[in-house]
One Martini backbone bead per residue (centre of mass of N, CA, C, O) as a GRO file, in nm:
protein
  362
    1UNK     BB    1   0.083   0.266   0.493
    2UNK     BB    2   0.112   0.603   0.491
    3UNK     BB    3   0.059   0.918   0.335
    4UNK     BB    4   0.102   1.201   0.336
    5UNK     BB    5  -0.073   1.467   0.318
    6UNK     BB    6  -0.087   1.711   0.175
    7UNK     BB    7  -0.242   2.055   0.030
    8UNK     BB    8  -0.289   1.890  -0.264
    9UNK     BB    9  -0.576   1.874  -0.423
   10UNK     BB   10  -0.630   1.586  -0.640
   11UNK     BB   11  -0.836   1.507  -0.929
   12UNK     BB   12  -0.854   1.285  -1.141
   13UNK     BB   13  -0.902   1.244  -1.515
   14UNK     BB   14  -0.998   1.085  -1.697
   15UNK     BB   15  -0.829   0.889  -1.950
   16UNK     BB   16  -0.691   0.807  -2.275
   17UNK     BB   17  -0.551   0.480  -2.419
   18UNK     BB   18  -0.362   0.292  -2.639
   19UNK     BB   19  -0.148   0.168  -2.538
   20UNK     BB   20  -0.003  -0.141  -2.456
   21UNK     BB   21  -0.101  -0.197  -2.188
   22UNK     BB   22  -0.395  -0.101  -2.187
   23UNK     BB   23  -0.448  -0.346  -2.381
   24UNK     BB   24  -0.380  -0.557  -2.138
   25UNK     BB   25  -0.588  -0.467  -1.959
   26UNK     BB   26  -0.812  -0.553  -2.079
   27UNK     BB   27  -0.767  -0.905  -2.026
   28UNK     BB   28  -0.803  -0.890  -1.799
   29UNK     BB   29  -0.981  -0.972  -1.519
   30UNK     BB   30  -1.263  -0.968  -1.397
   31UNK     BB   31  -1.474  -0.820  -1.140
   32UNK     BB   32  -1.664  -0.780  -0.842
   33UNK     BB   33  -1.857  -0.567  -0.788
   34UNK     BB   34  -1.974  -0.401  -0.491
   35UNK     BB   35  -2.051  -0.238  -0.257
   36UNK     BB   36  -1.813  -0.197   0.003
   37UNK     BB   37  -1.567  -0.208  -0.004
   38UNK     BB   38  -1.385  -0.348  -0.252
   39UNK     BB   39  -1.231  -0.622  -0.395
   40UNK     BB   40  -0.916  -0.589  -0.573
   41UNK     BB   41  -0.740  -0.557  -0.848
   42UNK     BB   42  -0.362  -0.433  -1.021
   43UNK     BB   43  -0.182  -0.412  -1.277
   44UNK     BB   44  -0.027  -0.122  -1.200
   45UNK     BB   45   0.000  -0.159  -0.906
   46UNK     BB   46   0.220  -0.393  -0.893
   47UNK     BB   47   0.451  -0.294  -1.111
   48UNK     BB   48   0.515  -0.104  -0.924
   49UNK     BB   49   0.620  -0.217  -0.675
   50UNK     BB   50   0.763  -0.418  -0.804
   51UNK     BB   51   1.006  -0.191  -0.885
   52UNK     BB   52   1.076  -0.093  -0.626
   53UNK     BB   53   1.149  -0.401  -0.488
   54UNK     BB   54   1.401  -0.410  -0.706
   55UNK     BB   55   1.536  -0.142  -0.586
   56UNK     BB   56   1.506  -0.194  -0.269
   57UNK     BB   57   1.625  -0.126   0.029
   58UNK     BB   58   1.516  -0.343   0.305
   59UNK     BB   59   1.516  -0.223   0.625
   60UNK     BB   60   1.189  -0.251   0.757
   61UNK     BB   61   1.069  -0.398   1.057
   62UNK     BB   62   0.835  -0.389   0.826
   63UNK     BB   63   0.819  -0.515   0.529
   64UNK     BB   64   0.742  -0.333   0.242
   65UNK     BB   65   0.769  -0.622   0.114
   66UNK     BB   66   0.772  -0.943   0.048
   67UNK     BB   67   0.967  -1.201   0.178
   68UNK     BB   68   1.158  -1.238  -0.115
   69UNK     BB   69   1.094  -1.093  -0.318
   70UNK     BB   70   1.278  -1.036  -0.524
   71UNK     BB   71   1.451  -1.286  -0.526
   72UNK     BB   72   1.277  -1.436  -0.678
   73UNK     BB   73   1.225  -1.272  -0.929
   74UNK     BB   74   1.532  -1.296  -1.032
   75UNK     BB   75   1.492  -1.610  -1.103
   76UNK     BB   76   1.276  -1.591  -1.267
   77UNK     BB   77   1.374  -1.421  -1.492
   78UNK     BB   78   1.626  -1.544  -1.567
   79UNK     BB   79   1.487  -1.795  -1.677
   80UNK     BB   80   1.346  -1.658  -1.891
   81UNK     BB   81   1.587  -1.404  -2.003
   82UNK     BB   82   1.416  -1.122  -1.940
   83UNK     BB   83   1.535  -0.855  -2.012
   84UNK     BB   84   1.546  -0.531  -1.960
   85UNK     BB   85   1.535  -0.196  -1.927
   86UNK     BB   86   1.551  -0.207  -1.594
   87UNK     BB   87   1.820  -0.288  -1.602
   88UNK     BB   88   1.981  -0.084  -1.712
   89UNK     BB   89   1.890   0.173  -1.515
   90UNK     BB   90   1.901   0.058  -1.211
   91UNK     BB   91   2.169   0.164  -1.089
   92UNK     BB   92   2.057   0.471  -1.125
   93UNK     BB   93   1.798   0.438  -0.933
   94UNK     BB   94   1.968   0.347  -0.673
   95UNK     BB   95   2.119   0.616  -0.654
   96UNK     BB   96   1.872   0.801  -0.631
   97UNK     BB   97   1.710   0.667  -0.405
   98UNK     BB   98   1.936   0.701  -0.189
   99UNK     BB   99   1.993   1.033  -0.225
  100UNK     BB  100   1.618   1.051  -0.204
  101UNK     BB  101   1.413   0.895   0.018
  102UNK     BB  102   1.144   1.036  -0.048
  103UNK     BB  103   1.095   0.853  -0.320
  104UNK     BB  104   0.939   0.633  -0.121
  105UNK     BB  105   0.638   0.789  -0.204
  106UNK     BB  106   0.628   0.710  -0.497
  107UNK     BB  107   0.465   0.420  -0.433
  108UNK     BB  108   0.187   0.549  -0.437
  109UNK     BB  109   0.114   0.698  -0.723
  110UNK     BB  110  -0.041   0.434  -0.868
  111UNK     BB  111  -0.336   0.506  -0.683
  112UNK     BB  112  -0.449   0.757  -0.854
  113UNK     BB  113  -0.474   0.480  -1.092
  114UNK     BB  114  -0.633   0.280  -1.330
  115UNK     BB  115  -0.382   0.283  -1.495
  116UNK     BB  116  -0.063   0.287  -1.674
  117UNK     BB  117  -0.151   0.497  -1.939
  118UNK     BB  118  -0.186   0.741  -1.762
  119UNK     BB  119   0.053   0.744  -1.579
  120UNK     BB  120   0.212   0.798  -1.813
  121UNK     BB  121   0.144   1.042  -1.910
  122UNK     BB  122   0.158   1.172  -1.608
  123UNK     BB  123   0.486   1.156  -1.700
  124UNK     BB  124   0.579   1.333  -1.945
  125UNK     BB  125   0.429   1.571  -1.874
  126UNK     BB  126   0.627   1.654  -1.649
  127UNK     BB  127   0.878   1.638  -1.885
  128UNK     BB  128   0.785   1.860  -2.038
  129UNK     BB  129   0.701   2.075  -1.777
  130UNK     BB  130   0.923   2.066  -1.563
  131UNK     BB  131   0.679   2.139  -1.356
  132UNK     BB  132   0.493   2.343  -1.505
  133UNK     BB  133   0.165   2.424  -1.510
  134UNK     BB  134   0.173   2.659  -1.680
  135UNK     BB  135   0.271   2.463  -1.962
  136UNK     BB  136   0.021   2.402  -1.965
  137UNK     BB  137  -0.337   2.429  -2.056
  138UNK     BB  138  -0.532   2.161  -2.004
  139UNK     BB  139  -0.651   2.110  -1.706
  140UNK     BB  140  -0.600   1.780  -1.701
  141UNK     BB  141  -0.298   1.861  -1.715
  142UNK     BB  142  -0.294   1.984  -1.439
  143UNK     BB  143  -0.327   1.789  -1.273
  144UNK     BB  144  -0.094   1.596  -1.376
  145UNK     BB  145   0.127   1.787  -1.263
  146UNK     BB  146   0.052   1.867  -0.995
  147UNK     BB  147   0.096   1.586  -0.894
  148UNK     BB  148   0.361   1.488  -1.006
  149UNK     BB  149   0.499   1.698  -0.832
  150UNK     BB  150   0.425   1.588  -0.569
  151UNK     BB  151   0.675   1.374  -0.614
  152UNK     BB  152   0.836   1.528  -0.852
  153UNK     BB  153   1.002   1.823  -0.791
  154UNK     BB  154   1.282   1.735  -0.935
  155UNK     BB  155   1.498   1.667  -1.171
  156UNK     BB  156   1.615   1.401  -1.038
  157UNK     BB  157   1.277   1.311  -1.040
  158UNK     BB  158   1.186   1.351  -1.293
  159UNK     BB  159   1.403   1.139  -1.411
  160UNK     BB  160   1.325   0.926  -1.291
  161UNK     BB  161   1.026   0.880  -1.348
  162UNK     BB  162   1.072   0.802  -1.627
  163UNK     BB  163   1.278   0.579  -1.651
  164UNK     BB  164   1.100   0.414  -1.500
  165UNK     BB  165   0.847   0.372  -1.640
  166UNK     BB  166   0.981   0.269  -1.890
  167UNK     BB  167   1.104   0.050  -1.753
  168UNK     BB  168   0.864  -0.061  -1.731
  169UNK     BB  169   0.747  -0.137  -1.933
  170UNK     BB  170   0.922  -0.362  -2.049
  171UNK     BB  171   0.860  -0.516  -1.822
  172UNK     BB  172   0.579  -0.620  -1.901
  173UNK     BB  173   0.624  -0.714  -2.142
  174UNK     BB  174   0.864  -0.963  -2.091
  175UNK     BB  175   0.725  -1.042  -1.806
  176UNK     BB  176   0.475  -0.933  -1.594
  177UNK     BB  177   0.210  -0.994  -1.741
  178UNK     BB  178   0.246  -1.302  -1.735
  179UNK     BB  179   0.334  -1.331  -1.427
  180UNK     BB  180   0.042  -1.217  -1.347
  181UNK     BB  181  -0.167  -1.385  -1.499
  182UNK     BB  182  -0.066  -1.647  -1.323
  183UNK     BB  183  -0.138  -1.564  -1.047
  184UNK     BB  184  -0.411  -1.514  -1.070
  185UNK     BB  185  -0.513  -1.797  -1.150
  186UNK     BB  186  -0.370  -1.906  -0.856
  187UNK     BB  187  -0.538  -1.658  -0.670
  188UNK     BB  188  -0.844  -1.692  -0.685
  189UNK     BB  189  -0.918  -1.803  -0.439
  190UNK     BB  190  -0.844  -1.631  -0.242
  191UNK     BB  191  -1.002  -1.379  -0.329
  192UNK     BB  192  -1.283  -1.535  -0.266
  193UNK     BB  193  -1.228  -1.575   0.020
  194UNK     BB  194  -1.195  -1.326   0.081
  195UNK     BB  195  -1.437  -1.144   0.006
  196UNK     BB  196  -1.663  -1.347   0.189
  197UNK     BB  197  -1.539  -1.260   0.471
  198UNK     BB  198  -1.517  -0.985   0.465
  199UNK     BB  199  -1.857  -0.946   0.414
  200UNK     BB  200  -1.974  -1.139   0.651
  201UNK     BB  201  -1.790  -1.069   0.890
  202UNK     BB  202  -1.557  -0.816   0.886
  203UNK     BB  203  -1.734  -0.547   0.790
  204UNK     BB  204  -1.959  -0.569   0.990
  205UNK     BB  205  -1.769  -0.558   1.244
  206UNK     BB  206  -1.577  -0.256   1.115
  207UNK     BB  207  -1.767  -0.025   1.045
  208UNK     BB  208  -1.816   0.153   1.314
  209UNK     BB  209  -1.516   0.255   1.262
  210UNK     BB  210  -1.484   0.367   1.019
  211UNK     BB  211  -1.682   0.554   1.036
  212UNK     BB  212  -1.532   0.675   1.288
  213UNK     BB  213  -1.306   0.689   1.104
  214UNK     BB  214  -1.338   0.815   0.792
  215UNK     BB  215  -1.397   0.520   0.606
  216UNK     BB  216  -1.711   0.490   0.417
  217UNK     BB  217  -1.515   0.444   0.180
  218UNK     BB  218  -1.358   0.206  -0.100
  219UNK     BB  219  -1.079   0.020  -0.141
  220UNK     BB  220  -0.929  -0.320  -0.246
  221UNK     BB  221  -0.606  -0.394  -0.288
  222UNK     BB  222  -0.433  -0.696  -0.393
  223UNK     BB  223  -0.114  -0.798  -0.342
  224UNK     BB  224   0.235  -0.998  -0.382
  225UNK     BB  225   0.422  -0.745  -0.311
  226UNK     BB  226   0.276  -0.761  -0.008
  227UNK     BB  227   0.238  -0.777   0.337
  228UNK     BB  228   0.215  -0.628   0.604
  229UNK     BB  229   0.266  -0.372   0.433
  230UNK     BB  230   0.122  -0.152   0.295
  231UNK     BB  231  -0.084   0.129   0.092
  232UNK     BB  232  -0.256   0.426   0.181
  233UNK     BB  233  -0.485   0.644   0.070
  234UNK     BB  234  -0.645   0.999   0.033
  235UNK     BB  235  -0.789   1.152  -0.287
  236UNK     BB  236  -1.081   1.064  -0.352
  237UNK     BB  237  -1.398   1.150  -0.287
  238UNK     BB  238  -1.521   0.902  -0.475
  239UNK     BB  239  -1.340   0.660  -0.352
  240UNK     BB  240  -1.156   0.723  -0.101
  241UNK     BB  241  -1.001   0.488  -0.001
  242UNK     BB  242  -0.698   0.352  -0.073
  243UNK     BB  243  -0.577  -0.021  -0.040
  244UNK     BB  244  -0.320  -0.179   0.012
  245UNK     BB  245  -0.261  -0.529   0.025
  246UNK     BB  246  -0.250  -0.860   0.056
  247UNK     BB  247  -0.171  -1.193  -0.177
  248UNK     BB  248  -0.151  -1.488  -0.103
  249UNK     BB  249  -0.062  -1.797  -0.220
  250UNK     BB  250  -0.290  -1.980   0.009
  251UNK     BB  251  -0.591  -2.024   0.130
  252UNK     BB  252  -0.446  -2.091   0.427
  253UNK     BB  253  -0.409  -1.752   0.436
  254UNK     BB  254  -0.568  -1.575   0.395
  255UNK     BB  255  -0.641  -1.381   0.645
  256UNK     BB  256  -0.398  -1.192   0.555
  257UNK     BB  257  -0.555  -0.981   0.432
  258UNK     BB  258  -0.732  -0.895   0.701
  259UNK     BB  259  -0.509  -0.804   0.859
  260UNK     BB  260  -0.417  -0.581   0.668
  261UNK     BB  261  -0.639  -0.392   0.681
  262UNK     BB  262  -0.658  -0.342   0.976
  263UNK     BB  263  -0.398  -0.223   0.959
  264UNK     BB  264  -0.476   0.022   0.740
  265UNK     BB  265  -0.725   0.124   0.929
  266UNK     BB  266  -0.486   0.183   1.175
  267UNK     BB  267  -0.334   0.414   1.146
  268UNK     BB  268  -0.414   0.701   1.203
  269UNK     BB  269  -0.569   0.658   1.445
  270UNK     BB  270  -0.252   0.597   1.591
  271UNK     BB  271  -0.132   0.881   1.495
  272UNK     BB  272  -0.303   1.024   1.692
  273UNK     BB  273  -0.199   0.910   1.951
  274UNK     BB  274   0.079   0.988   1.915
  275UNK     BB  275   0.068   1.310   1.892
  276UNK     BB  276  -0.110   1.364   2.165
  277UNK     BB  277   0.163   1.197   2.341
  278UNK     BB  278   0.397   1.416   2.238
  279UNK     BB  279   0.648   1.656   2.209
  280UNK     BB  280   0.738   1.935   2.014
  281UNK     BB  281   1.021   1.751   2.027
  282UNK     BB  282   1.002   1.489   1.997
  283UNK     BB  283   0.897   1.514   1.712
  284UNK     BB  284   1.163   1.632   1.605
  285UNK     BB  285   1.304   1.387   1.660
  286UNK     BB  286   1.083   1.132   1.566
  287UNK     BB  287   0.923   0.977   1.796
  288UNK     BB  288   0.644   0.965   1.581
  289UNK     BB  289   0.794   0.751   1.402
  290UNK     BB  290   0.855   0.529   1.586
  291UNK     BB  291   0.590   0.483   1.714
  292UNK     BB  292   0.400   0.399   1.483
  293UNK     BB  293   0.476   0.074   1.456
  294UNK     BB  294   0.348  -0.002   1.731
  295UNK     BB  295   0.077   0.137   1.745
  296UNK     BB  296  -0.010   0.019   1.434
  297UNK     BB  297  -0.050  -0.258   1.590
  298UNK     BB  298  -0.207  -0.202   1.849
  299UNK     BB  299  -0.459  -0.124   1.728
  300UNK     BB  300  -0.525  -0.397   1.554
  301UNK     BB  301  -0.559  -0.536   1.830
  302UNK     BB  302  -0.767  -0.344   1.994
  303UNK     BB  303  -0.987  -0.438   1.766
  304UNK     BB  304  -1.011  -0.729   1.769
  305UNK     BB  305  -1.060  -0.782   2.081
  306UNK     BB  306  -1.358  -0.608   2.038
  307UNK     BB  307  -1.452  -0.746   1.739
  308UNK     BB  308  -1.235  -1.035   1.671
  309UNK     BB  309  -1.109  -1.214   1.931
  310UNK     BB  310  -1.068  -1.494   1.714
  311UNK     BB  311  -0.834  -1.288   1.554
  312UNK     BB  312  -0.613  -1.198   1.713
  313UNK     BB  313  -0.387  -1.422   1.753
  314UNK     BB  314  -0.322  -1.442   1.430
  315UNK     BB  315  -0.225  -1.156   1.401
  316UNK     BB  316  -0.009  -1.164   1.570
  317UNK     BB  317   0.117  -1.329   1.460
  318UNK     BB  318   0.211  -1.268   1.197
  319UNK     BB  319   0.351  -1.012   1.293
  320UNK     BB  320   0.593  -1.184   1.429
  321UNK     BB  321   0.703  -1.307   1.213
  322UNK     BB  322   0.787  -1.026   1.041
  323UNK     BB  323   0.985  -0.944   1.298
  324UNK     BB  324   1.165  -1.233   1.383
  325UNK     BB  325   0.950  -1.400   1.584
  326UNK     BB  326   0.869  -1.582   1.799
  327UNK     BB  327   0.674  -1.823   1.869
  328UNK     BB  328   0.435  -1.859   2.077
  329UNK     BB  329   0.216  -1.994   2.265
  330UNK     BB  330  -0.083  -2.061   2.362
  331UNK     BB  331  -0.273  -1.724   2.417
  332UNK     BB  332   0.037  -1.526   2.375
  333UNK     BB  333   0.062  -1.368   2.163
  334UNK     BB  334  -0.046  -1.105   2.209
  335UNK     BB  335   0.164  -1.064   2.484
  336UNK     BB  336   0.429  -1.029   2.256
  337UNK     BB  337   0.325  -0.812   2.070
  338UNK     BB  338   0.346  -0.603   2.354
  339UNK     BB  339   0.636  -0.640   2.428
  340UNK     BB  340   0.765  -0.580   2.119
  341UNK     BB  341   0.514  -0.306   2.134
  342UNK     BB  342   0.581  -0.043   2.298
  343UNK     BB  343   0.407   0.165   2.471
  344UNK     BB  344   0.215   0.389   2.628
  345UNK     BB  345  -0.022   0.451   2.831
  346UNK     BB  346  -0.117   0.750   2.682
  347UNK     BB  347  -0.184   0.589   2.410
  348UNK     BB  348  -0.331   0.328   2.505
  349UNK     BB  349  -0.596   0.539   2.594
  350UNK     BB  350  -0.659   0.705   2.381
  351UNK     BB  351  -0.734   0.416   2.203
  352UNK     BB  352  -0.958   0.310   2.407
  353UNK     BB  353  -1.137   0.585   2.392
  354UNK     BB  354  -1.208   0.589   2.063
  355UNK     BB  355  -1.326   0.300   2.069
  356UNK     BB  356  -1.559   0.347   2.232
  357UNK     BB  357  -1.677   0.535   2.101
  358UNK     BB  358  -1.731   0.388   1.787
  359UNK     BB  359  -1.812   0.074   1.928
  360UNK     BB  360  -1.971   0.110   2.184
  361UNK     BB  361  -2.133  -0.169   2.331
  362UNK     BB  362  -1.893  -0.398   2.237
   0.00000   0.00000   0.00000
């Protein structure tokens, strides 16, 4: 899932914190950078998806968070005993939730930063400038209410936006950094084992897509938060785009990794061949939000067939059991998962000839 671009380009610019969780995040475990397209983790964003989780009702074909997160999530909670501030005011923020749904636009915001001490920041400072840029003097405190206000417009969104974020401290301190650092080391061979395939096999097969939808460049977040449903943003032109995907429970199913991915890097490019083969009436009346999720699945699926043929059957399988469909025999998934997202000829064939374009003689 991608966040529609902006009008508004902001560059977040570093800046120092030194409260409790910035301070947890220090001993946080190091990944290995390098190369392009980094596979790593980022525990301040999995906290806000975390609370998101916790909030929202999921009603999306394909969930927008891992299926039965929330409910383990509130076993675990309960069983440890550690109520936090976030269970205070979740009636008031699902209320808040309920009534502006634009607010889950609001779950990308974590995206544009490397730690929660930041991000809390870039939320104070909206809520003492009530929105308003010009209330603050320092380029870089300007850019920060700039961003936050593209995201929290209105006082009862800058009122979730505070209470929210206060909520997840208190959520990190009492439950989640230590439920956190216990994922990390038994989900570490996972981690392992995708970035091993991904640099090896999966994205020299994908680079020239990749290249081809501008997308040279990047960052990959596996969070425990989401499965099939990722979520994508391209905010900042040094890190280029950043996604997020999931981080499954166990080694033998690594693999749901490199499908998220797929999933993600197919996003925008399936969007584009829906804008251009539906009127705009057809766009007024919602049909391109409709046909999005049929397309940007068969997009994936027509690049592994093109890119990676021995991983399109895992990949539909995969779609499938998401969307609560049944599996189907050997050799047929493919065509299950065409069957289940119909789309039209001529999405089909637009998605196929720039396909041709990217991937030239493969």
């Amino acid at each position: 899932m991608r966040r529609p671009q902006s009008a508004l380009a902001v560059v977040i610019a570093a800046m120092m914190w030194s409260g409790s969780l910035a301070a947890q995040q220090d001993r946080t475990p190091v990944q290995r950078p390098g190369g392009p397209w980094p596979i790593k983790t980022r525990e301040h964003v999995d906290l806000w998806l975390h609370g998101f989780a916790l909030l929202s009702a999921d009603t999306s074909q394909i969930p927008l968070f891992r299926r039965g997160y929330r409910d383990s999530m509130i076993v675990v909670r309960n069983s440890a005993q550690q109520a936090t501030r976030l269970d205070t005011v979740r009636v008031a923020l699902q209320q808040t939730l309920a009534s502006t749904p634009q607010l889950l636009n609001a779950q990308f915001y974590a995206l544009h930063f490397t730690n929660y001490g930041t991000l809390r920041v870039s939320l104070q400072l909206l809520t003492q400038s009530k929105g308003d840029v010009k209330a603050v003097r320092d380029k870089d405190q300007q850019r920060f209410v700039a961003l936050a206000a593209n995201y929290f417009s209105t006082a009862p969104e800058r009122e979730f936006a505070e209470q929210f974020s206060i909520g997840l401290e208190s959520e990190s301190q009492r439950f989640h950094h230590a439920n956190w650092l216990e994922t990390q080391r038994t989900r570490a061979p996972v981690l392992a084992r995708a970035d091993s395939l991904w640099r090896s096999v999966w994205f020299p097969k994908l680079a020239g897509f990749l290249r081809g939808t501008q997308q040279r460049n990047g960052e990959i977040i596996v969070s425990p938060v989401v499965e099939g449903e990722g979520r994508t943003i391209t905010a900042d032109p040094a890190v280029g785009t950043t996604m997020v995907v999931t981080l499954p429970p166990s080694v033998d199913r690594t693999v749901e990794v490199l499908y998220g991915i797929v999933h993600e890097a197919t996003g925008s490019f399936a969007a584009v061949a829906v804008t251009e083969n539906i009127t705009p009436r057809q766009k007024t009346a919602g049909a391109g939000d409709r046909l999005q999720t049929a397309a940007a699945l068969r997009a994936g699926l027509l690049l592994l067939q093109r890119t990676l043929p021995a991983e399109a059957d895992g990949y539909a399988r995969f779609y499938l059991r998401l969307l609560g469909l049944p599996q189907p025999a050997a050799g047929a998934a493919a065509s299950s998962l065409e069957a289940a997202m119909p789309i039209s000829p001529e999405i089909l064939e637009t998605m196929k000839k720039q396909l041709d374009l990217y991937l030239g003689g493969l």
